Tab-separated table of C-alpha atoms and ligand atoms in Angstrom:
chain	number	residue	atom	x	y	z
A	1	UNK	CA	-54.480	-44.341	-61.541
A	2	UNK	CA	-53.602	-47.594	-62.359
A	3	UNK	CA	-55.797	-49.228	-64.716
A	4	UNK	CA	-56.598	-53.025	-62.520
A	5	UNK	CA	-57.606	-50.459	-59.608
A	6	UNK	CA	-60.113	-48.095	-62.153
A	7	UNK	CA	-61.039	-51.233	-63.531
A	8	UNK	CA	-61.732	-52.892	-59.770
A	9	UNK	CA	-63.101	-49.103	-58.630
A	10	UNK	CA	-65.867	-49.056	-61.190
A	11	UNK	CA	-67.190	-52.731	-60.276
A	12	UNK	CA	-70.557	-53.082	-58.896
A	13	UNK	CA	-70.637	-54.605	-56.048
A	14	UNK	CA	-66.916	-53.915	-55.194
A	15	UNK	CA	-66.179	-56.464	-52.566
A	16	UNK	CA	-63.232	-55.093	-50.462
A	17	UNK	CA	-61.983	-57.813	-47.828
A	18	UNK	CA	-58.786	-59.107	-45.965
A	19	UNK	CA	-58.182	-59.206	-42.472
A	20	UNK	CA	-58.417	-56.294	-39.597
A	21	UNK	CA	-54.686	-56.602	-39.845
A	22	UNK	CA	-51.721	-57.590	-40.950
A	23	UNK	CA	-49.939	-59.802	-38.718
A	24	UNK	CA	-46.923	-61.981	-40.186
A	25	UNK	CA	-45.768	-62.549	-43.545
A	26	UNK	CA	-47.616	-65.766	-43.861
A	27	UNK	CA	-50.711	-64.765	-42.642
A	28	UNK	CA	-51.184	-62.230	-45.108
A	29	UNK	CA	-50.147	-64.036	-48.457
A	30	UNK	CA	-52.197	-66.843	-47.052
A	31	UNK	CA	-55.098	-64.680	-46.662
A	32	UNK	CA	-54.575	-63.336	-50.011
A	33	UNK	CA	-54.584	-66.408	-51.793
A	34	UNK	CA	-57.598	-67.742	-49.921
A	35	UNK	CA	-59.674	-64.936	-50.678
A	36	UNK	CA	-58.632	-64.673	-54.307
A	37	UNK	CA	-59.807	-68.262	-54.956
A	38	UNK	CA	-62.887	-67.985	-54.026
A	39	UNK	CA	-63.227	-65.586	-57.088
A	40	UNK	CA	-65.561	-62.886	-55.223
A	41	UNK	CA	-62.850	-60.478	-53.869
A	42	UNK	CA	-61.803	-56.984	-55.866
A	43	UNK	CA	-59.261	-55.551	-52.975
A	44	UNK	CA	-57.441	-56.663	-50.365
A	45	UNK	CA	-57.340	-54.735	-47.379
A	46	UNK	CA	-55.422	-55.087	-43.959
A	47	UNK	CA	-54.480	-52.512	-41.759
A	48	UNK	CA	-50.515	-51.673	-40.689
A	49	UNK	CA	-51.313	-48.938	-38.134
A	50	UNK	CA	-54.478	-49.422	-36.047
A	51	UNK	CA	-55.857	-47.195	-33.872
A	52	UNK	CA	-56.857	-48.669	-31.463
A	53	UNK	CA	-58.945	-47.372	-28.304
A	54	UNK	CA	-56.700	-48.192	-25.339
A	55	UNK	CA	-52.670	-48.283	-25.440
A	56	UNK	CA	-51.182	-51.638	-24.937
A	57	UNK	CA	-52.976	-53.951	-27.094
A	58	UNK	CA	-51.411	-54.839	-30.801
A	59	UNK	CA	-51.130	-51.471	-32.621
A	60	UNK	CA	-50.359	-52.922	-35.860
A	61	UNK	CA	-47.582	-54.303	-37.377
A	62	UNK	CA	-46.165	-51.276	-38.701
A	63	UNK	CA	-43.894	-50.262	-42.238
A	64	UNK	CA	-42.754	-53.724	-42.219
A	65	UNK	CA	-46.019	-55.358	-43.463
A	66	UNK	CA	-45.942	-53.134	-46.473
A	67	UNK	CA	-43.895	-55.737	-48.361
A	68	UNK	CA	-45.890	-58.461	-47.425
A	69	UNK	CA	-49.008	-56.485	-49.431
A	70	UNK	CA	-47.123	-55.829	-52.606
A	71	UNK	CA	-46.005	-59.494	-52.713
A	72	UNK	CA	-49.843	-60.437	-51.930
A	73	UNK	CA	-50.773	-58.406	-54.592
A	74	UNK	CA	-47.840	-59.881	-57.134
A	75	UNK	CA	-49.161	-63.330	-56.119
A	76	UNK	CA	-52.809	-62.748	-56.735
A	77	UNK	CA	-53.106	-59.715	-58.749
A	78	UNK	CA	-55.529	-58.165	-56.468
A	79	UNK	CA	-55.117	-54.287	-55.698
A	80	UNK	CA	-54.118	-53.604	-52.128
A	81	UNK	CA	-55.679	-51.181	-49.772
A	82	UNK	CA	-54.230	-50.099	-46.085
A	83	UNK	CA	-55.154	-47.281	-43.419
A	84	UNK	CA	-53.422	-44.626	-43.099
A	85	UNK	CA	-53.885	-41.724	-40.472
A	86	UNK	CA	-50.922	-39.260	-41.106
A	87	UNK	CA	-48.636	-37.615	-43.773
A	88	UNK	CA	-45.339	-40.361	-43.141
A	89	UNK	CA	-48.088	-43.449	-43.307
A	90	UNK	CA	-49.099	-42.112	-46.750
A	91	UNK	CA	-45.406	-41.210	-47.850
A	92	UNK	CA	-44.845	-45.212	-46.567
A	93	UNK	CA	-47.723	-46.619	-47.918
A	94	UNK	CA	-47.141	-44.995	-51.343
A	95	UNK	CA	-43.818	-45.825	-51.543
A	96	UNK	CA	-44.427	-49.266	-51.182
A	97	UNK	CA	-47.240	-48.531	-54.300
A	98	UNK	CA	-50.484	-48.985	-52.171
A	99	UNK	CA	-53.261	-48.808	-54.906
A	100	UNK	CA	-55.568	-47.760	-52.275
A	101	UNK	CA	-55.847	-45.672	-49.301
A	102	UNK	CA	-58.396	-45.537	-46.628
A	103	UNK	CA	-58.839	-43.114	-43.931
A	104	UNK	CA	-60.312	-44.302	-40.401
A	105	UNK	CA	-63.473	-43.286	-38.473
A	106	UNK	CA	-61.398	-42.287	-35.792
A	107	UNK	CA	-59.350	-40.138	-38.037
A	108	UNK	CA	-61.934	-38.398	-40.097
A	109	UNK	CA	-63.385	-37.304	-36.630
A	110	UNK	CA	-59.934	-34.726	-36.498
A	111	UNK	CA	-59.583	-31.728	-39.470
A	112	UNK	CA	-55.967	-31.543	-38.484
A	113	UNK	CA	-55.175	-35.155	-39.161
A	114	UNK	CA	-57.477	-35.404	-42.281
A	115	UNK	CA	-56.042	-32.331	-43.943
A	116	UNK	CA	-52.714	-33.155	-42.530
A	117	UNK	CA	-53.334	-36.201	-45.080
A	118	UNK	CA	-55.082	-34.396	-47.748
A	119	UNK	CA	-51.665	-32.267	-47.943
A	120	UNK	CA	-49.386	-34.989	-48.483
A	121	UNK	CA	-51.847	-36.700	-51.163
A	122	UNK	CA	-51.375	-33.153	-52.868
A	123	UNK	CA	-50.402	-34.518	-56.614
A	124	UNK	CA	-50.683	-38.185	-55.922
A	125	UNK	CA	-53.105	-40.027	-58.324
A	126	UNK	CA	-54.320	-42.873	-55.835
A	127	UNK	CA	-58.250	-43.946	-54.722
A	128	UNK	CA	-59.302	-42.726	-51.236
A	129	UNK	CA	-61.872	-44.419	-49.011
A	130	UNK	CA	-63.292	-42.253	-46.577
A	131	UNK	CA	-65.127	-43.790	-43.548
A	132	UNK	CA	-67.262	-42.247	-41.490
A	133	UNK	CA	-66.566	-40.307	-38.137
A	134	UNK	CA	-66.987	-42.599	-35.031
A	135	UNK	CA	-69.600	-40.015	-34.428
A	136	UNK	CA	-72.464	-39.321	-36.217
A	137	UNK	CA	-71.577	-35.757	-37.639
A	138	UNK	CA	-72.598	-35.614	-41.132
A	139	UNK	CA	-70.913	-32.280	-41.878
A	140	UNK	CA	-67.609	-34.041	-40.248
A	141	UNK	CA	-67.682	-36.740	-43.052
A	142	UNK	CA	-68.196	-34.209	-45.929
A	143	UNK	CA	-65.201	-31.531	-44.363
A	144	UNK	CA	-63.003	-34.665	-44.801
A	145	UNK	CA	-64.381	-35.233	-48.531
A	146	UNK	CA	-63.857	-31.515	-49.198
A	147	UNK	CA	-60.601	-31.644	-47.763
A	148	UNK	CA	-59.529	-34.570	-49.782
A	149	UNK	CA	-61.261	-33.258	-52.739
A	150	UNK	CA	-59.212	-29.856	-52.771
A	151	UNK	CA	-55.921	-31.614	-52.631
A	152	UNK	CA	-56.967	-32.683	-55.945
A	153	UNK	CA	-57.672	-36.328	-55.282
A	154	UNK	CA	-60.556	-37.619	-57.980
A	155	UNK	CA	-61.154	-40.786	-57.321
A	156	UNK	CA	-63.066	-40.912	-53.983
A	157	UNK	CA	-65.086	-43.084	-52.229
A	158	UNK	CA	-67.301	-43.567	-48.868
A	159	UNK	CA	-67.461	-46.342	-46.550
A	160	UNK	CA	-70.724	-46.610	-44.146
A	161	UNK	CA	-68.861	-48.148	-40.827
A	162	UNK	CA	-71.328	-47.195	-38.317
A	163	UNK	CA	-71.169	-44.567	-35.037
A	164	UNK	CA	-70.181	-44.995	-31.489
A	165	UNK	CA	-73.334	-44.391	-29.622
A	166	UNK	CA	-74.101	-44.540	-25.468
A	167	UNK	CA	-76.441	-47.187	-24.457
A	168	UNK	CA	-76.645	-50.794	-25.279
A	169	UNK	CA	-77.294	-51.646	-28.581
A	170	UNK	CA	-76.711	-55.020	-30.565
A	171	UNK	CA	-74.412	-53.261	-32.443
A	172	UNK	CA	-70.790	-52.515	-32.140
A	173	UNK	CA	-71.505	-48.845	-34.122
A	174	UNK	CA	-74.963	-48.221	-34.968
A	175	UNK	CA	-75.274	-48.088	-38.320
A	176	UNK	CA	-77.659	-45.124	-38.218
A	177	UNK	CA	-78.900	-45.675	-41.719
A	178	UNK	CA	-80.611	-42.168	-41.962
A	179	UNK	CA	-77.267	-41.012	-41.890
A	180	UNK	CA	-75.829	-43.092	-44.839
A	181	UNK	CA	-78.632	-42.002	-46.792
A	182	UNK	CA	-78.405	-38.390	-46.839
A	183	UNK	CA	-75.282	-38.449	-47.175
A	184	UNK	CA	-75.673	-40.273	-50.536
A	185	UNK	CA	-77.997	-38.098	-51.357
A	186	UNK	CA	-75.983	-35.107	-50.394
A	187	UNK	CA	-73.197	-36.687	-53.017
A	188	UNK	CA	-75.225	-38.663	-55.181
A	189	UNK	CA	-72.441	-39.465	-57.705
A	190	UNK	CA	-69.988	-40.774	-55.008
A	191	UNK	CA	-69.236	-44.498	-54.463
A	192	UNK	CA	-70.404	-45.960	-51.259
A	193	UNK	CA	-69.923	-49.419	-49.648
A	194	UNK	CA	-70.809	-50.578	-46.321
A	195	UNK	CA	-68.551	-52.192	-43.609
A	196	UNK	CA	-70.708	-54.617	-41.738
A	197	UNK	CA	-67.868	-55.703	-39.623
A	198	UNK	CA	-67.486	-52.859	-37.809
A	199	UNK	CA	-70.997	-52.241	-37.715
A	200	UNK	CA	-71.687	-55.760	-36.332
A	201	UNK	CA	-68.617	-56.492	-34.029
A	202	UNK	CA	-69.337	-59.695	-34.262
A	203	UNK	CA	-69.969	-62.525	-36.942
A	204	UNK	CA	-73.441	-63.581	-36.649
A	205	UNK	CA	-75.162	-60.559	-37.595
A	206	UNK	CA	-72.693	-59.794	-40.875
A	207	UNK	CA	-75.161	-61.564	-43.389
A	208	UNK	CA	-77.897	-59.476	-42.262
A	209	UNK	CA	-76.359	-56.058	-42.309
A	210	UNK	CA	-74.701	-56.964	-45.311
A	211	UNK	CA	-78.340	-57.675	-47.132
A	212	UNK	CA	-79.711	-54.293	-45.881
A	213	UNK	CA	-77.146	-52.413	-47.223
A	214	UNK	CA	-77.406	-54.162	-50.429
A	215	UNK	CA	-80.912	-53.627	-50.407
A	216	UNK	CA	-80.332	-49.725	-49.833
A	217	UNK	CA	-78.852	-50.088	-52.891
A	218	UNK	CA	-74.729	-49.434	-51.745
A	219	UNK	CA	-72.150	-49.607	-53.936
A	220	UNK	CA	-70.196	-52.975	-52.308
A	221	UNK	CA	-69.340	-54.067	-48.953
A	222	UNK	CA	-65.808	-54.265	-47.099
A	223	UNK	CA	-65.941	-56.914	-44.811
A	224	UNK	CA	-63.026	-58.163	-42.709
A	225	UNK	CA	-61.641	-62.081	-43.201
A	226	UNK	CA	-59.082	-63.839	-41.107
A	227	UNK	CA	-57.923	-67.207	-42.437
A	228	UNK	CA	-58.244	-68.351	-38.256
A	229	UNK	CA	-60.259	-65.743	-37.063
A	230	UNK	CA	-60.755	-66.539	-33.351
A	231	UNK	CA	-56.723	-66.343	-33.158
A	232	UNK	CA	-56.571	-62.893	-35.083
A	233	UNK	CA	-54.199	-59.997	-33.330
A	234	UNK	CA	-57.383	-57.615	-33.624
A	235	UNK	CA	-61.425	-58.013	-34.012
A	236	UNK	CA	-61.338	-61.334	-33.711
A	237	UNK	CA	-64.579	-61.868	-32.705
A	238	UNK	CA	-66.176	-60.194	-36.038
A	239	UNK	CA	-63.554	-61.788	-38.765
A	240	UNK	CA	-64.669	-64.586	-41.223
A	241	UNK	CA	-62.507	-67.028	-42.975
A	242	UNK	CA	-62.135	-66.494	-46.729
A	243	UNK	CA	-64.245	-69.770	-47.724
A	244	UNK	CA	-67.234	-68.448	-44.937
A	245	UNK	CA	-66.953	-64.894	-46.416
A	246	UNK	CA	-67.915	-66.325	-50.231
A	247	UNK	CA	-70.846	-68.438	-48.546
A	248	UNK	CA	-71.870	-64.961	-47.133
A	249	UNK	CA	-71.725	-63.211	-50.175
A	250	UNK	CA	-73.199	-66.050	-52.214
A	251	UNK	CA	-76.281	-66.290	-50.292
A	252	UNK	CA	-76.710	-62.200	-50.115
A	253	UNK	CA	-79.384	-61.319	-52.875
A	254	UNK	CA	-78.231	-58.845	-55.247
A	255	UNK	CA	-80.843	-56.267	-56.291
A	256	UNK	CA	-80.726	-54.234	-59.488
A	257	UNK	CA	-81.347	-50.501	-59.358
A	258	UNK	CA	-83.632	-50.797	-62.161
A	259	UNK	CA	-85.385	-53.265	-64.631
A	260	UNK	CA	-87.244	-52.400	-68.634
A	261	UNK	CA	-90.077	-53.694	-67.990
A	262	UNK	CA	-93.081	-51.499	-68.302
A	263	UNK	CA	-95.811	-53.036	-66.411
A	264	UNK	CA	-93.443	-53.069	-63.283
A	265	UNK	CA	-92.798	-49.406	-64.126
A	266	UNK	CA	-96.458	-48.524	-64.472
A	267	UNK	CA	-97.215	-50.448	-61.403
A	268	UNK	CA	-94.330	-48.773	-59.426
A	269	UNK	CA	-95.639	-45.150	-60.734
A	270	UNK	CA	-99.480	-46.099	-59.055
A	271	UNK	CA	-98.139	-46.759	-55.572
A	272	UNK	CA	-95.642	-43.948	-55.790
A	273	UNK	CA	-98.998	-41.686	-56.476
A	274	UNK	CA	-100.391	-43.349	-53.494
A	275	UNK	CA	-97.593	-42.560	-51.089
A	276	UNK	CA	-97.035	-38.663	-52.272
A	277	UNK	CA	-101.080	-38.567	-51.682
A	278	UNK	CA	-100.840	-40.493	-48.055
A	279	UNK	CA	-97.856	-38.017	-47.343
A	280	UNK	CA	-99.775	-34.768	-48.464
A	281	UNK	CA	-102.233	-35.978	-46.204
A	282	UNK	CA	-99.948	-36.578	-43.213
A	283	UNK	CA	-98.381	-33.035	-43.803
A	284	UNK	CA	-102.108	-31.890	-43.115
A	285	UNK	CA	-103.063	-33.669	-40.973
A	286	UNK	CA	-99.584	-32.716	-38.457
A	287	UNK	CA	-100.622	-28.865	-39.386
A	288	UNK	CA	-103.755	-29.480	-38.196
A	289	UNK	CA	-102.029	-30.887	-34.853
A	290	UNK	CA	-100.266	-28.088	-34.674
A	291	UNK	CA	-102.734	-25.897	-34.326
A	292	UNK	CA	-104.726	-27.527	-31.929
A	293	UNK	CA	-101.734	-27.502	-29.861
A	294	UNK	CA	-101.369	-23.554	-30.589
A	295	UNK	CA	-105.008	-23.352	-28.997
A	296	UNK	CA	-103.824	-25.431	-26.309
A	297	UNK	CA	-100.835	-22.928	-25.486
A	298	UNK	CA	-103.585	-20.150	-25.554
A	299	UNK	CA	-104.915	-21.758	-22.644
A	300	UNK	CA	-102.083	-22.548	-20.757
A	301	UNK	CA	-100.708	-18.904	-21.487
A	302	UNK	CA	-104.240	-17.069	-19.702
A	303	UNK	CA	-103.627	-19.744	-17.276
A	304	UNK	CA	-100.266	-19.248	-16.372
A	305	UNK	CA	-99.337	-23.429	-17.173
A	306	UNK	CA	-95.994	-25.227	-17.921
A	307	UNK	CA	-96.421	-26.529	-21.279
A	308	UNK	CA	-94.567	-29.677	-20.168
A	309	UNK	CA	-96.935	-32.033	-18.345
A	310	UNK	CA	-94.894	-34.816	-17.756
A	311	UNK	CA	-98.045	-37.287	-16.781
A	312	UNK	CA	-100.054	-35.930	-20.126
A	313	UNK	CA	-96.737	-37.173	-22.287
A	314	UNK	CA	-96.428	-40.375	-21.343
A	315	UNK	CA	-100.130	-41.430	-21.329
A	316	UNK	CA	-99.944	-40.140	-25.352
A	317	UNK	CA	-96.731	-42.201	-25.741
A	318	UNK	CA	-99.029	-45.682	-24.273
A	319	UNK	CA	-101.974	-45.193	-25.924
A	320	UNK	CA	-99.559	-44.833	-29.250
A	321	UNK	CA	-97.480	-48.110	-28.501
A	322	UNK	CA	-100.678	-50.064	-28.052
A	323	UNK	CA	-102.116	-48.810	-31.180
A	324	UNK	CA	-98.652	-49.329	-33.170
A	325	UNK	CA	-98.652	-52.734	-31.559
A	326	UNK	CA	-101.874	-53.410	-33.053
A	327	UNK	CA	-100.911	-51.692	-36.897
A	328	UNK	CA	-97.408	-53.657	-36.911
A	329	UNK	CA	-95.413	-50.274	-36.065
A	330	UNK	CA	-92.602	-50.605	-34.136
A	331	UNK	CA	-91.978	-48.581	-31.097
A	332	UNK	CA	-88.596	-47.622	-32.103
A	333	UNK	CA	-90.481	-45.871	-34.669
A	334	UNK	CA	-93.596	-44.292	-32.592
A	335	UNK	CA	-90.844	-42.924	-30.045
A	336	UNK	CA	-88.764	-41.289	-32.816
A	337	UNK	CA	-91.432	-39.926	-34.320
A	338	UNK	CA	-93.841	-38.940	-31.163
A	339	UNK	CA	-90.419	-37.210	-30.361
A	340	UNK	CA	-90.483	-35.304	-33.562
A	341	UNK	CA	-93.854	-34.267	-33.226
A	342	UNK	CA	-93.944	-33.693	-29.381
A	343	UNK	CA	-90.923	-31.044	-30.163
A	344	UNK	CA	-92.525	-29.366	-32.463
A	345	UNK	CA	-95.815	-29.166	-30.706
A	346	UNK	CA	-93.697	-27.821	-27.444
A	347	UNK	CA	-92.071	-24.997	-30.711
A	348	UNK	CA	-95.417	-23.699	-31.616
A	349	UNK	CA	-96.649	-23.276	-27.726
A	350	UNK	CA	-93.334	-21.781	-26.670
A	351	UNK	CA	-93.990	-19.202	-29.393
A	352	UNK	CA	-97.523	-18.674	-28.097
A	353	UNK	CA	-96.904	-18.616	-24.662
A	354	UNK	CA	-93.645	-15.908	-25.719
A	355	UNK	CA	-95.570	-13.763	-27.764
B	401	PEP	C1	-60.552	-51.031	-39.678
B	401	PEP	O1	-61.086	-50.957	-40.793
B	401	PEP	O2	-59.872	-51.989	-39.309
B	401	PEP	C2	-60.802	-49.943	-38.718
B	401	PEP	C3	-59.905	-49.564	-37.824
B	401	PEP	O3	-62.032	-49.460	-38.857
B	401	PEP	P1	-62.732	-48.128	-38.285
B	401	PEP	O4	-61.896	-46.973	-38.724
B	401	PEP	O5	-64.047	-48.195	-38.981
B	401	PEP	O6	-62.862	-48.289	-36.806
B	402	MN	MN1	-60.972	-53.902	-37.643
């Protein structure tokens, strides 16, 4: 690899931005040289080949723009980074020297296009940025790091984007933390940054994703900028100008991962005691609910009873939100876990009422 992209690779926080995509010549070296004054940007990004949901709309300028990235690049000395989603847009994008590659939530979703990539990367020394499926399949994401990983590619890296989900949320894609988590700590040694801008959909709420996923301790963000972003060809309504993205970043507060300092240590290790105890009490306290509930499906089993009781389920789900309203927990968090517990309850009956 070459060494200004190991060298930009290993920062902490990498700060990947540029617009959603490339549009004209002048839009792009404009963007470039915005975003490389304000001193805060590692890679550019744009995308040349979007996928994008319905036919019709701007698909991206195509090969063409390739040019216009290598001469951003020679302007600025900033790496480059585009999309790609099959073998010809990596033969294109590598033959116009694209330090790095990224591969789409909408293409990691698909085996046959991400190993249809991983094929023609066989041999190629270049980064790869692998987003997350549009939906939230964990075991998707790693197949496409495994598939990427056998073609020999070393240099690999994750990007957090979000997942499509039904319902309304405030959110364009969810970002389903949980998810992000585990699968950091299924690859702990792996890079990842988050992409509030396709999280978000939207500018107002960039800052704030951008902070929690700082605070979850990622790896950098990549975060789309548009030097007039309510004009922009694609997602205009989440882009940033170049000057509003280094506000962003400067008032986002950077945590370390660690400090020397004893007292904090010692301090830290007393509450961490706390929380395994409170936990080991939890665990037996929910055993002991199980139980009870296995004494319950006794009775409903001599009695011939559904375990369901539709009425009994929602009066335990009220009497919960009123108490979590009182304690300060949220009832996102009493349904999830009520859920949880309610499923597992209904597990141990079943098995009682089957056996
Ligand atoms: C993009 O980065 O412009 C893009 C298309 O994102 P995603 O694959 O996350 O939808
Ligand atoms: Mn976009």
């Amino acid at each position: 690899m070459k060494e200004l992209v190991q060298e930009k690779w290993n920062k902490r926080p990498l700060i990947i931005s540029g617009p959603c995509s490339a549009e004209t010549e002048e839009q792009v070296l404009e963007t470039a040289v915005r975003l490389h004054k304000t001193g805060k940007v590692d890679i550019m990004r744009a995308g040349i080949w979007k996928p994008r949901t319905r036919p019709g709309s701007f698909e991206g300028i195509g090969t063409k723009g390739l040019p216009w990235m290598q001469q951003a690049r020679k302007i600025t000395g900033m790496p480059v980074a585009v999309e790609v989603a099959t073998a010809k847009q990596v033969q294109d994008a590598l033959h116009f020297d694209v330090d790095v590659l990224w591969i789409g939530a909408r293409t990691t979703v698909n085996p046959f296009s991400v190993q249809e990539i991983a094929d023609a990367l066989r041999g190629v020394d270049v980064p790869v940025l692998i987003k997350n499926p549009i939906n939230p399949d964990l075991e998707l994401w790693i197949g496409a790091v495994e598939r990427v990983a056998k073609a020999g590619i070393k240099q690999i890296g994750l990007i957090h984007r979000g997942f499509s989900s039904y319902g309304n949320t405030e959110y364009r894609n969810a970002p389903m933390w949980h998810l992000a988590i585990e699968m950091k700590r299924r690859n702990p040694d792996m890079m990842m940054i988050n992409d509030p801008s396709h999280i978000c959909g939207r500018r107002d709420i960039l800052q704030e994703v951008a902070q929690k996923a700082i605070d979850l301790d990622f790896d950098g963000l990549i975060i789309e900028s548009h030097i007039d972003p309510d004009k922009a060809w694609s997602d205009a309504k989440q882009q940033v100008t170049p000057e509003r993205l280094a506000e962003m970043l400067d008032s986002i507060k950077w945590r370390k991962e660690d400090v020397a300092n004893e007292e904090y240590h010692a301090a830290l290790e007393k509450l961490r005691q706390q929380i395994n105890h409170l936990d080991d009490e939890l665990m037996q306290i929910l055993g002991e609910r199980m139980k009870t509930a296995e004494k319950i499906g006794q009775y409903k089993k001599d009695n011939n009873i559904t375990i369901l009781q539709t009425n009994r389920w929602n009066e335990i789900l009220q009497r919960a939100f009123d108490r979590g309203d009182k304690i300060g927990l949220s009832r996102e968090f009493i349904t999830k876990y009520f859920d949880a517990v309610h499923m597992e309850s209904i597990n141990h009956q079943n098995k009682i009422l089957n056996s």
